[in-house]
């Protein structure tokens, strides 16, 4: 279950404040096997698409949150402009429903710097989600990962307050957006929204076995359409979108199985 001869520092985590939050706030001492393997795949300079498959309870959410947050905090610590090279967001995390959105946010908040790091969507959380102490009261923006929950019903990206504040008012952008395919899918259909999809470097598809099957697939395909359209316009010097698929199971029975879909659409993952 745990990675042998590994601790979180030996994984390659560069941010001291993230290491502090993992070991002192979450009180974790050793990464699980999937966390160690995923970090190595994330940290690769090739930025390939990645599939993370492991049983429930093995720490899959942390397996993608840790490398994402390490990248964000390390950039902010080593750059005069807080290391931010994006205007919309560094990453988009998609889950099937709002309950799972809250679950991801609850896991992310202690690593991000506490309640103050949730810059939008806090009013939608249930009581369990907001009973998390502000773990770094003295933290400034360099020490925080700015999180936001994107709701449904948006007609364009600038209808989302964090995007509007960053693009129009030139305020600090959000770092990680957590949402659902239903909320983001409509934006992917419109070519006018290409700037948002071109700006986001990583999209995480959590609970991929659910989202790539049944009633979610059409909405998710709309999201992929937005990223594919943006990637086609990027030249070779610009990093393409990185897709991260996370699941407890990847069903492989039939030509329309989740595994078959990934092999067909994302053969390099």
mmCIF file of C-alpha atoms in Angstrom, residues 21 25-26 61-62 64-65 69 93 95 97-115 117-118 121-122 124-133 135 147-149 178:
data_model
loop_
_atom_site.group_PDB
_atom_site.id
_atom_site.type_symbol
_atom_site.label_atom_id
_atom_site.label_comp_id
_atom_site.label_asym_id
_atom_site.label_seq_id
_atom_site.Cartn_x
_atom_site.Cartn_y
_atom_site.Cartn_z
ATOM 1 C CA UNK A 21 1.337 21.072 5.158
ATOM 2 C CA UNK A 25 -1.240 19.583 8.887
ATOM 3 C CA UNK A 26 -2.354 16.334 7.267
ATOM 4 C CA UNK A 61 -6.900 12.604 -4.958
ATOM 5 C CA UNK A 62 -3.600 13.523 -3.311
ATOM 6 C CA UNK A 64 -2.723 14.598 -8.506
ATOM 7 C CA UNK A 65 -3.145 17.457 -5.999
ATOM 8 C CA UNK A 69 0.219 22.323 -5.993
ATOM 9 C CA UNK A 93 -10.384 19.329 -12.072
ATOM 10 C CA UNK A 95 -15.750 15.312 -11.135
ATOM 11 C CA UNK A 97 -21.313 16.007 -9.292
ATOM 12 C CA UNK A 98 -21.258 18.782 -6.713
ATOM 13 C CA UNK A 99 -20.869 16.350 -3.791
ATOM 14 C CA UNK A 100 -17.586 15.138 -5.251
ATOM 15 C CA UNK A 101 -16.590 18.746 -5.954
ATOM 16 C CA UNK A 102 -16.894 19.355 -2.222
ATOM 17 C CA UNK A 103 -14.895 16.222 -1.457
ATOM 18 C CA UNK A 104 -11.998 17.417 -3.625
ATOM 19 C CA UNK A 105 -12.161 20.899 -2.090
ATOM 20 C CA UNK A 106 -12.047 19.467 1.435
ATOM 21 C CA UNK A 107 -8.905 17.538 0.550
ATOM 22 C CA UNK A 108 -7.322 20.510 -1.230
ATOM 23 C CA UNK A 109 -7.927 23.252 1.349
ATOM 24 C CA UNK A 110 -5.323 22.234 3.963
ATOM 25 C CA UNK A 111 -2.693 21.903 1.236
ATOM 26 C CA UNK A 112 -3.710 25.174 -0.407
ATOM 27 C CA UNK A 113 -3.411 27.244 2.774
ATOM 28 C CA UNK A 114 -6.808 26.980 4.461
ATOM 29 C CA UNK A 115 -10.230 28.549 3.975
ATOM 30 C CA UNK A 117 -7.498 29.952 -0.353
ATOM 31 C CA UNK A 118 -11.028 29.221 -1.592
ATOM 32 C CA UNK A 121 -17.734 29.036 -4.289
ATOM 33 C CA UNK A 122 -17.417 28.796 -0.519
ATOM 34 C CA UNK A 124 -21.983 26.307 -1.854
ATOM 35 C CA UNK A 125 -20.094 24.065 0.555
ATOM 36 C CA UNK A 126 -21.799 22.089 3.278
ATOM 37 C CA UNK A 127 -20.849 22.434 6.942
ATOM 38 C CA UNK A 128 -18.335 19.589 6.800
ATOM 39 C CA UNK A 129 -16.367 21.445 4.161
ATOM 40 C CA UNK A 130 -16.160 24.765 5.980
ATOM 41 C CA UNK A 131 -15.100 23.362 9.354
ATOM 42 C CA UNK A 132 -11.473 23.422 8.254
ATOM 43 C CA UNK A 133 -9.281 25.842 10.187
ATOM 44 C CA UNK A 135 -3.967 26.426 8.672
ATOM 45 C CA UNK A 147 -9.061 27.496 -5.512
ATOM 46 C CA UNK A 148 -12.439 28.188 -7.084
ATOM 47 C CA UNK A 149 -15.610 26.192 -7.688
ATOM 48 C CA UNK A 178 -12.958 22.439 -9.550
#
